[in-house]
PDB file of C-alpha atoms in Angstrom:
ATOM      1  CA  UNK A  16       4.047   7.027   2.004  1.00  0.00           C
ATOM      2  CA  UNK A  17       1.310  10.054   1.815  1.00  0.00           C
ATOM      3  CA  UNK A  18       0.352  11.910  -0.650  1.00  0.00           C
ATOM      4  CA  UNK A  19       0.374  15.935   0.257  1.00  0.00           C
ATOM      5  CA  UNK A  20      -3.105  16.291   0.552  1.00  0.00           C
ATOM      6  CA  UNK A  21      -3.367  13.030   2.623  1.00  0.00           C
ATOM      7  CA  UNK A  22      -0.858  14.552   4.876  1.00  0.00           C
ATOM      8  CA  UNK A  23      -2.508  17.716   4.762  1.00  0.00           C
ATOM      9  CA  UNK A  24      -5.875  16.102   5.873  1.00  0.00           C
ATOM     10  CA  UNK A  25      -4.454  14.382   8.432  1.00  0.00           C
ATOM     11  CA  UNK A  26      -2.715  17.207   9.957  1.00  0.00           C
ATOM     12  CA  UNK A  27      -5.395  19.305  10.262  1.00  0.00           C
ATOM     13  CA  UNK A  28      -7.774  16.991  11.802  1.00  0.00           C
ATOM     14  CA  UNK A  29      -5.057  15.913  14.682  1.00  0.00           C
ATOM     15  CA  UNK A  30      -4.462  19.958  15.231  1.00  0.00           C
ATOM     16  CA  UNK A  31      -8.625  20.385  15.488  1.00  0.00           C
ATOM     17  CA  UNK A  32      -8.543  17.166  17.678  1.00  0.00           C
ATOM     18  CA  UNK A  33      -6.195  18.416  19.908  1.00  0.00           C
ATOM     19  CA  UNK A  34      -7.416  22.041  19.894  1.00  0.00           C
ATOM     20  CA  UNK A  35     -11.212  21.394  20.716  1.00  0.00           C
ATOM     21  CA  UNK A  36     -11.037  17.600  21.160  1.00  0.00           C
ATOM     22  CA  UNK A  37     -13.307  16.651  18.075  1.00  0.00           C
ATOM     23  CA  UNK A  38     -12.139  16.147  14.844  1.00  0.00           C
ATOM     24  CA  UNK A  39     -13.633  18.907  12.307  1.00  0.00           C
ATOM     25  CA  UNK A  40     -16.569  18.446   9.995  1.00  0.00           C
ATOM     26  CA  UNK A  41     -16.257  17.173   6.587  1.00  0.00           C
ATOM     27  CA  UNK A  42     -17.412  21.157   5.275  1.00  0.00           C
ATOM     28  CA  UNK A  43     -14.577  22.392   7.416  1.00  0.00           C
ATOM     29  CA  UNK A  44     -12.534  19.604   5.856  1.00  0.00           C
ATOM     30  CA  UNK A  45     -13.338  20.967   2.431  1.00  0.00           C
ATOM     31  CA  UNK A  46     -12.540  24.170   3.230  1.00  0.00           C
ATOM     32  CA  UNK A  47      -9.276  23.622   4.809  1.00  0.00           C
ATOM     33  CA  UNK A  48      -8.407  21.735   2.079  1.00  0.00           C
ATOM     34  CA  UNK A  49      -9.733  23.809  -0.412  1.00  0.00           C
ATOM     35  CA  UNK A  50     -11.766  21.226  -2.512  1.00  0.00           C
ATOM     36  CA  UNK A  51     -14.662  21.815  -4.763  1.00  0.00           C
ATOM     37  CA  UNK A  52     -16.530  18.470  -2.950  1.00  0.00           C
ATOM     38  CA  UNK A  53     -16.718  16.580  -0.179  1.00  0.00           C
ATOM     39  CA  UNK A  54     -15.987  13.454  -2.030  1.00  0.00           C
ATOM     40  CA  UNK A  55     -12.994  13.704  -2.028  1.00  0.00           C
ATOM     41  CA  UNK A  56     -12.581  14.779   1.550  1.00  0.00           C
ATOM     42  CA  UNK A  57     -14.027  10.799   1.524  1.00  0.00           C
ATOM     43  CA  UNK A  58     -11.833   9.658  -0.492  1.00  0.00           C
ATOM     44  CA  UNK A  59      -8.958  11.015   1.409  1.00  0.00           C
ATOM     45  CA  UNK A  60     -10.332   9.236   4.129  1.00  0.00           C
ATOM     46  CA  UNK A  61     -11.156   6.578   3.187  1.00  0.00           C
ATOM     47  CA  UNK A  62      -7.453   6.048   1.986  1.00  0.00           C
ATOM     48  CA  UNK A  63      -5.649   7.432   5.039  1.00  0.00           C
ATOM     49  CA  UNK A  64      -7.837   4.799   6.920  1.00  0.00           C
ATOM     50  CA  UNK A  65      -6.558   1.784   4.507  1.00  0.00           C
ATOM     51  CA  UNK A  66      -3.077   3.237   5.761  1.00  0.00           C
ATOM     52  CA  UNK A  67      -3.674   2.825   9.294  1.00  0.00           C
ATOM     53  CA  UNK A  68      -3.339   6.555  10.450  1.00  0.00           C
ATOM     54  CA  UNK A  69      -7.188   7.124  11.263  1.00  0.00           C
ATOM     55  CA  UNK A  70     -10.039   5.133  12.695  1.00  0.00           C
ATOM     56  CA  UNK A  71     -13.958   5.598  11.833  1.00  0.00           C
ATOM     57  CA  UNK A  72     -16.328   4.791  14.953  1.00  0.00           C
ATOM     58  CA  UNK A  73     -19.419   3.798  13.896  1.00  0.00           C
ATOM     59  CA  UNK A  74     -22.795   5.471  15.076  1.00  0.00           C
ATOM     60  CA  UNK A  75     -20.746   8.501  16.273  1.00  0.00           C
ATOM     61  CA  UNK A  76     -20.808  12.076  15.019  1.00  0.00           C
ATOM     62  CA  UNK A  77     -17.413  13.611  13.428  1.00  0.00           C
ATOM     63  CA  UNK A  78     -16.344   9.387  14.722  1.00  0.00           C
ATOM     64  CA  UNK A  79     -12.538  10.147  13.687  1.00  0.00           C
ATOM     65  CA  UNK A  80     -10.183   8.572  15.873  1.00  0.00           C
ATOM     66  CA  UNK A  81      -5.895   9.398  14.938  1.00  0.00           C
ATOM     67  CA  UNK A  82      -4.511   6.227  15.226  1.00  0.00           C
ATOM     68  CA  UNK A  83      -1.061   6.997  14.425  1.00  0.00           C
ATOM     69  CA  UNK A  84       0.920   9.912  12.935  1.00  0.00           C
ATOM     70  CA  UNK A  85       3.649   9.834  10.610  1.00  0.00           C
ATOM     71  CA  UNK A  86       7.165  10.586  11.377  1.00  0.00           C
ATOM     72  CA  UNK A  87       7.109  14.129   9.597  1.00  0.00           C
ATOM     73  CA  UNK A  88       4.572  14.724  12.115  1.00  0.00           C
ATOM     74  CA  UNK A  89       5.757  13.529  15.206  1.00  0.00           C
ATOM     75  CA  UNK A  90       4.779  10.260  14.987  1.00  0.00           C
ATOM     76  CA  UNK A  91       6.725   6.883  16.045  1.00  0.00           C
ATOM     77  CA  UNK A  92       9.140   5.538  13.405  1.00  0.00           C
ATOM     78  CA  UNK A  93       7.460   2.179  11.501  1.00  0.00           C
ATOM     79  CA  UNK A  94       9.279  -0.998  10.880  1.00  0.00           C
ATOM     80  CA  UNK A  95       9.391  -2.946   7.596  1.00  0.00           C
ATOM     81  CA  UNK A  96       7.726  -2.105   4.025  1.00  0.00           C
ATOM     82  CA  UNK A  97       6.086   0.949   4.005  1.00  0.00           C
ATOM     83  CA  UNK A  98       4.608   0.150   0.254  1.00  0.00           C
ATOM     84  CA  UNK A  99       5.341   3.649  -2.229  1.00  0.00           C
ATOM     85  CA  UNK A 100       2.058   4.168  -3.572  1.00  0.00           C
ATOM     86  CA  UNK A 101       1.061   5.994  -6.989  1.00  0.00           C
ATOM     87  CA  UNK A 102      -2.752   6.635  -6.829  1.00  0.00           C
ATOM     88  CA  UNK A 103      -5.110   6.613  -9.717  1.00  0.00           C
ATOM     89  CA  UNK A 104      -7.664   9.056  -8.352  1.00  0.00           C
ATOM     90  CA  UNK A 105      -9.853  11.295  -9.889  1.00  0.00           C
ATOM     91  CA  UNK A 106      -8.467  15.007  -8.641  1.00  0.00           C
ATOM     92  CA  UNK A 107     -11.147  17.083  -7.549  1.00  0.00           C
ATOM     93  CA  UNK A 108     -10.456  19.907 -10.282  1.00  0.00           C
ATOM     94  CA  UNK A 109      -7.639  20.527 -12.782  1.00  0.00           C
ATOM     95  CA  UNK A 110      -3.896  20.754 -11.891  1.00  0.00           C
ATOM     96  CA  UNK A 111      -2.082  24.156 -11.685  1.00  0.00           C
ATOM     97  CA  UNK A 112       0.500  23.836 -14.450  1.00  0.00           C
ATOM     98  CA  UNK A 113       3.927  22.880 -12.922  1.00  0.00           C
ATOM     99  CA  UNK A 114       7.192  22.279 -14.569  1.00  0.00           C
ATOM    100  CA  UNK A 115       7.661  18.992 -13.428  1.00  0.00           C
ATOM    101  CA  UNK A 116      11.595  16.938 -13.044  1.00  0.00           C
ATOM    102  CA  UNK A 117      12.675  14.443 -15.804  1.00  0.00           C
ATOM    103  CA  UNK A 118      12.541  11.731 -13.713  1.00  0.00           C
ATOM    104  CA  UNK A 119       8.822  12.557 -12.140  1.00  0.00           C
ATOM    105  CA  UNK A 120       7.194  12.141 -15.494  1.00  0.00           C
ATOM    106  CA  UNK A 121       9.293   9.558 -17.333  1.00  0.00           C
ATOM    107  CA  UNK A 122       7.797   5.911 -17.305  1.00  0.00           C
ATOM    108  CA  UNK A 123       8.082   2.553 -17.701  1.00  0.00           C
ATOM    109  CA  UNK A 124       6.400  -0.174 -19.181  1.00  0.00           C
ATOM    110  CA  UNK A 125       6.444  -3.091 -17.199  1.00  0.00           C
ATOM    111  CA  UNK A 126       4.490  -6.663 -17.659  1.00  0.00           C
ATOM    112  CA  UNK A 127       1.531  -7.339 -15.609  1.00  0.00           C
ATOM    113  CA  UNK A 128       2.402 -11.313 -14.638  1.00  0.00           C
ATOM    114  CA  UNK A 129      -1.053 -12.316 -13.936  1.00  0.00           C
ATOM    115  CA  UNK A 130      -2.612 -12.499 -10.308  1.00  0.00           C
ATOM    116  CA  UNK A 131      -0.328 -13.197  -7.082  1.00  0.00           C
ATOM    117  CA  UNK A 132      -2.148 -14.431  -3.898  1.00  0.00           C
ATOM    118  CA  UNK A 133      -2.516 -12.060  -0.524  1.00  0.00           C
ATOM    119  CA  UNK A 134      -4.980 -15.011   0.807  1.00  0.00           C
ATOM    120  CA  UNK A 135      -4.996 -18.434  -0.463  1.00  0.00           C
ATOM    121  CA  UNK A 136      -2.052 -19.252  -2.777  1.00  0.00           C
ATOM    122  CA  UNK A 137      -3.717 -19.531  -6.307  1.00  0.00           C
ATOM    123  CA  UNK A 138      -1.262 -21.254  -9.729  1.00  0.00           C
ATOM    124  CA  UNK A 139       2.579 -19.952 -10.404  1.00  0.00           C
ATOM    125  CA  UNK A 140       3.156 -17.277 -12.082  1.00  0.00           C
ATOM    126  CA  UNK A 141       2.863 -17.654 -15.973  1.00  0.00           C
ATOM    127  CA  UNK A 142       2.961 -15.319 -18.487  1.00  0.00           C
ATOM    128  CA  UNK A 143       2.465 -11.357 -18.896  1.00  0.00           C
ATOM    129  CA  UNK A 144      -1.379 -10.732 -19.628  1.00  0.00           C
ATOM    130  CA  UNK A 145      -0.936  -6.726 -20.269  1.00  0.00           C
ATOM    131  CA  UNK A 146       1.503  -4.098 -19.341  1.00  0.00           C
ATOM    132  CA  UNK A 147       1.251  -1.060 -17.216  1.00  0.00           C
ATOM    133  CA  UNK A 148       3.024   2.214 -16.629  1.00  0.00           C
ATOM    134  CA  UNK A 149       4.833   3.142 -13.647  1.00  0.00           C
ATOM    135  CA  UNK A 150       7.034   6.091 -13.022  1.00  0.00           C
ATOM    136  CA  UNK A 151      10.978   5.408 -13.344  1.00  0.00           C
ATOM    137  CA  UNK A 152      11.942   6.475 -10.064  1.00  0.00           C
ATOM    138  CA  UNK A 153       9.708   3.598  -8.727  1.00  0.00           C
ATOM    139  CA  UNK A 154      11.975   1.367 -10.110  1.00  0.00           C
ATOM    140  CA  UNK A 155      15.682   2.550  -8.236  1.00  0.00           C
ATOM    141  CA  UNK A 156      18.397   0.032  -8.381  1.00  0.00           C
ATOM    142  CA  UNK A 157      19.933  -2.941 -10.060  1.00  0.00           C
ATOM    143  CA  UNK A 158      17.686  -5.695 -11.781  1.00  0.00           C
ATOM    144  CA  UNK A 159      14.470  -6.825 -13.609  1.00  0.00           C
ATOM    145  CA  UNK A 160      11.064  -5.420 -12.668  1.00  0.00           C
ATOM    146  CA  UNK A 161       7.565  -6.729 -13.487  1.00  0.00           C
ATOM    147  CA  UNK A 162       3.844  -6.513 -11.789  1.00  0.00           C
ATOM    148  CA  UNK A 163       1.639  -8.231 -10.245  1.00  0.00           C
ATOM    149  CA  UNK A 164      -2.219  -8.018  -9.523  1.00  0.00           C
ATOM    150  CA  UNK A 165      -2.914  -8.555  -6.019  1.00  0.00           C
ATOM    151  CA  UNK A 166      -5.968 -10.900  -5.258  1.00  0.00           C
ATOM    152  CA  UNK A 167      -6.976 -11.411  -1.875  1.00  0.00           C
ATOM    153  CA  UNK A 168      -6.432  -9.353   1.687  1.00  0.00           C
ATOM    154  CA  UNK A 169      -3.795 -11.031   3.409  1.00  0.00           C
ATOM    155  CA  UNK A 170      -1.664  -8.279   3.123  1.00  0.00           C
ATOM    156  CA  UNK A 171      -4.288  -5.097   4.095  1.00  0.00           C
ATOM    157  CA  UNK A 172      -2.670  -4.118   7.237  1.00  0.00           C
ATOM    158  CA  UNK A 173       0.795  -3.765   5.260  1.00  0.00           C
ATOM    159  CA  UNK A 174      -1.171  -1.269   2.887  1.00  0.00           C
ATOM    160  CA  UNK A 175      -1.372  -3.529   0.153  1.00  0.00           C
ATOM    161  CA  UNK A 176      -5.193  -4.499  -0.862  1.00  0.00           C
ATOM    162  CA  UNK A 177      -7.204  -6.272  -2.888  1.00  0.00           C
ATOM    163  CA  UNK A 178      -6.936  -5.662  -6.796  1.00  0.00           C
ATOM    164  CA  UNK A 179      -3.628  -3.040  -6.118  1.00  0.00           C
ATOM    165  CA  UNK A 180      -0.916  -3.852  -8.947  1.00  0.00           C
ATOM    166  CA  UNK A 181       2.381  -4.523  -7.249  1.00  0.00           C
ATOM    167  CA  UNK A 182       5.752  -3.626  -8.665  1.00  0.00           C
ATOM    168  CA  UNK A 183       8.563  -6.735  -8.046  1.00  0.00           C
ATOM    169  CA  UNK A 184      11.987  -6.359  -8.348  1.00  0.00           C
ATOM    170  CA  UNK A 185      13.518  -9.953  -9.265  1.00  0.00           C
ATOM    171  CA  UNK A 186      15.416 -11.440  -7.172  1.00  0.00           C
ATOM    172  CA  UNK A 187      16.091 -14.768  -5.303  1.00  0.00           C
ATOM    173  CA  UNK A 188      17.198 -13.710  -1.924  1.00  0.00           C
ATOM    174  CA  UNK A 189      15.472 -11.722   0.728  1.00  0.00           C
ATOM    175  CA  UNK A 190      16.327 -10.046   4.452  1.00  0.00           C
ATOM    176  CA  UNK A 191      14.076 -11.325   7.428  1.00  0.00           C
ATOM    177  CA  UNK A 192      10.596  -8.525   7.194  1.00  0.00           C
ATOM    178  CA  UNK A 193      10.806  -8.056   3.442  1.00  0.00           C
ATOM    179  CA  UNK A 194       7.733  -8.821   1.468  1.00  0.00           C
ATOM    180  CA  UNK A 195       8.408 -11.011  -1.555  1.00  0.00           C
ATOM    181  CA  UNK A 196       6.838 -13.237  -3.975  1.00  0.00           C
ATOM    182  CA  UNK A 197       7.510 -16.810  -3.139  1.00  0.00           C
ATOM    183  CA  UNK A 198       7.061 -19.607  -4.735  1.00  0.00           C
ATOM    184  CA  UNK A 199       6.083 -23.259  -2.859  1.00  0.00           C
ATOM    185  CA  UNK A 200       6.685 -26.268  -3.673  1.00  0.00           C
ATOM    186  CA  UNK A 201       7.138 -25.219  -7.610  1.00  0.00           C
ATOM    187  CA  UNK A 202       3.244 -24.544  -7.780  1.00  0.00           C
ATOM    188  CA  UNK A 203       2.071 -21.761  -5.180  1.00  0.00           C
ATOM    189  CA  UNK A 204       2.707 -17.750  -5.766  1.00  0.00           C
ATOM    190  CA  UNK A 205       2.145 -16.244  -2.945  1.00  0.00           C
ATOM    191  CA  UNK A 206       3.021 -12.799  -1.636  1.00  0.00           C
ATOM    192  CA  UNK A 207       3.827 -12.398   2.158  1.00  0.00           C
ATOM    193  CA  UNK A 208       6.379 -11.269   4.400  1.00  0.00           C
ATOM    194  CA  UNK A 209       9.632 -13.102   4.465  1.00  0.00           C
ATOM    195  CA  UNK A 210      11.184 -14.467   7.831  1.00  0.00           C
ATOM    196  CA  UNK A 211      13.949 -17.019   7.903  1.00  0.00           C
ATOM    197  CA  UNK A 212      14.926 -19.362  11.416  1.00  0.00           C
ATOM    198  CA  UNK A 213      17.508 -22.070  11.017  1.00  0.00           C
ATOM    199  CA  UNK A 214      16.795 -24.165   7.836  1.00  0.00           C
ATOM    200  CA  UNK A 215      12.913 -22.845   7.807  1.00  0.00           C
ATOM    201  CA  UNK A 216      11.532 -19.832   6.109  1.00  0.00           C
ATOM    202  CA  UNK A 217       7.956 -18.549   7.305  1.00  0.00           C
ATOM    203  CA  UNK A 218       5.580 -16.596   5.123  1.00  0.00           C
ATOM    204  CA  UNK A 219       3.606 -14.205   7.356  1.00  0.00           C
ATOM    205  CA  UNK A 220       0.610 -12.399   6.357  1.00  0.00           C
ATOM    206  CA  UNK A 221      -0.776  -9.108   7.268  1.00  0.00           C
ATOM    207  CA  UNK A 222      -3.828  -9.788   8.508  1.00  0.00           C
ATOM    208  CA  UNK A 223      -4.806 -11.463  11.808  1.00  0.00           C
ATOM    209  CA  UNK A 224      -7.370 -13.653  10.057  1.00  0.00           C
ATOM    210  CA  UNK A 225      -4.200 -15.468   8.277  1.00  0.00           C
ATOM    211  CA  UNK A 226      -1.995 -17.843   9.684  1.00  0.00           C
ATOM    212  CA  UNK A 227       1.852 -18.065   9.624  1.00  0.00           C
ATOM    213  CA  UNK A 228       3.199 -20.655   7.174  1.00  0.00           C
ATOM    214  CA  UNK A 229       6.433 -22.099   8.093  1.00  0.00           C
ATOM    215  CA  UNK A 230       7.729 -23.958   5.305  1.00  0.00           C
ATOM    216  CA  UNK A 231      11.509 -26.144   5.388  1.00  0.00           C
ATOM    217  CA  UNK A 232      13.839 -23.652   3.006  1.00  0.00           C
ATOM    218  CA  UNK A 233      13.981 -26.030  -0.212  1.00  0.00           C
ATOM    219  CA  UNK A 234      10.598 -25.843  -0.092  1.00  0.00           C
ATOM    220  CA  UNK A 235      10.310 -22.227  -1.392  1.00  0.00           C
ATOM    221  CA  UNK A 236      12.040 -19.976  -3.336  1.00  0.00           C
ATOM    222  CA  UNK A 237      11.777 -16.462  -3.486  1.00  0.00           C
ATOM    223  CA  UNK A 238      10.984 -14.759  -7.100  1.00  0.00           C
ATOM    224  CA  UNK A 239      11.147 -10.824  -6.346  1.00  0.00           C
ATOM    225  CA  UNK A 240      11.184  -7.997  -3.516  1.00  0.00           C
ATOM    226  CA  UNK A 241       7.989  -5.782  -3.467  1.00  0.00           C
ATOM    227  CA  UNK A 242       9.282  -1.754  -4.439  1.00  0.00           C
ATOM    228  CA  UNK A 243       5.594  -0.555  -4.617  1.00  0.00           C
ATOM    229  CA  UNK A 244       2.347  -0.473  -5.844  1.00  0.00           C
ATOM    230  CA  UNK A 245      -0.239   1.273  -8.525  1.00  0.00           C
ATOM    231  CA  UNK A 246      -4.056   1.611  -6.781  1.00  0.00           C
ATOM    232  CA  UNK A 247      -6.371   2.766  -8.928  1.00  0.00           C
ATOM    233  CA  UNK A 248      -9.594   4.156  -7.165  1.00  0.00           C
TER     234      UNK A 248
END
């Protein structure tokens, strides 16, 4: 999920690509976007690059590569979690005043359960260390929530990074592709993707430089879904 001006971004730079077959200058960038600085132009970048939709080439002029587009844009339906971000940018100036819906500005506290592994499995999950806000709408459907701070990068190429705070929704069942917080063996937390074979359950990262653990089922147990994630830049 995109955030306007990310979508914004990235639409002009494929139209400029496909127009003159170079992506456009970070001034023209600016412009477009109609930002007081071209940090956040890198920002922007730097974020839709996280997401998979552009690629930087390095020791190349204007080296902006579209990798993929969205599907408001054109682009190839995606499969699996698509994680629903809420950033914690800066903005570049202030906000035009906006009446905004109920629902868009009321919040929740949630507890922040400590660290969960995207890497090496670290200790179970414990107690609540702090809380943190996140927007009710985040939270649709039946259950318990709580958070999660992400440590490690097992999970980049799924959009989910090191330090992001993850939103859980509990529950002890999961669908083959979901992305849950497991626990193994009664000891390891662990967040990965869930996919079940027969009487074995394997926890796949996202990242090649992680291997697939395949586990027998009453060796883990699943704690909570992921519903989305706070990144604060």
């Amino acid at each position: 999920m995109l955030t306007k001006k990310q979508l914004d971004l990235l639409g002009f730079i494929h139209k400029r690509v496909q127009r003159d077959g170079v992506p456009p200058s970070f001034d023209e960038m600016k412009e477009a976007l109609d930002l007081r600085s071209k940090s956040g132009i890198h920002r922007l970048i730097t974020a839709l690059e996280e997401r998979g939709f552009i690629r930087r080439l390095a020791h190349r002029a204007r080296a902006i590569e579209i990798v993929k587009l969205p599907e408001s844009m054109g682009g190839a339906p995606t499969s699996g979690f698509t994680p629903r971000v809420i950033q914690g940018d800066r903005p570049d100036g202030p906000p035009p005043p906006a009446a905004l819906p109920v629902d868009a500005i009321h919040a929740i506290e949630l507890p922040v359960m400590g660290q969960i592994a995207a890497g090496v499995p670290i200790e179970a999950i414990s107690h609540a260390s702090r809380n943190v806000a996140v927007p009710g709408q985040m939270l649709a459907g039946q259950g318990n929530h709580y958070a999660l701070e992400v440590k490690g990068d097992s999970m980049i190429d799924a959009g989910i990074n090191d330090g992001d705070v993850v939103v859980i929704r509990e529950t002890s069942v999961a669908d083959n592709g979901d992305i849950v917080v497991a626990l193994v063996e009664d000891h390891e937390a662990t967040l990965k993707r869930y996919m079940r074979k027969g009487n074995t359950i394997a926890l796949e990262a996202a990242n090649p430089a992680y291997e697939t653990r395949v586990f027998t089922d009453d060796k883990v147990k699943v704690q909570g879904k992921l519903v989305g994630l706070i990144r604060t830049y």
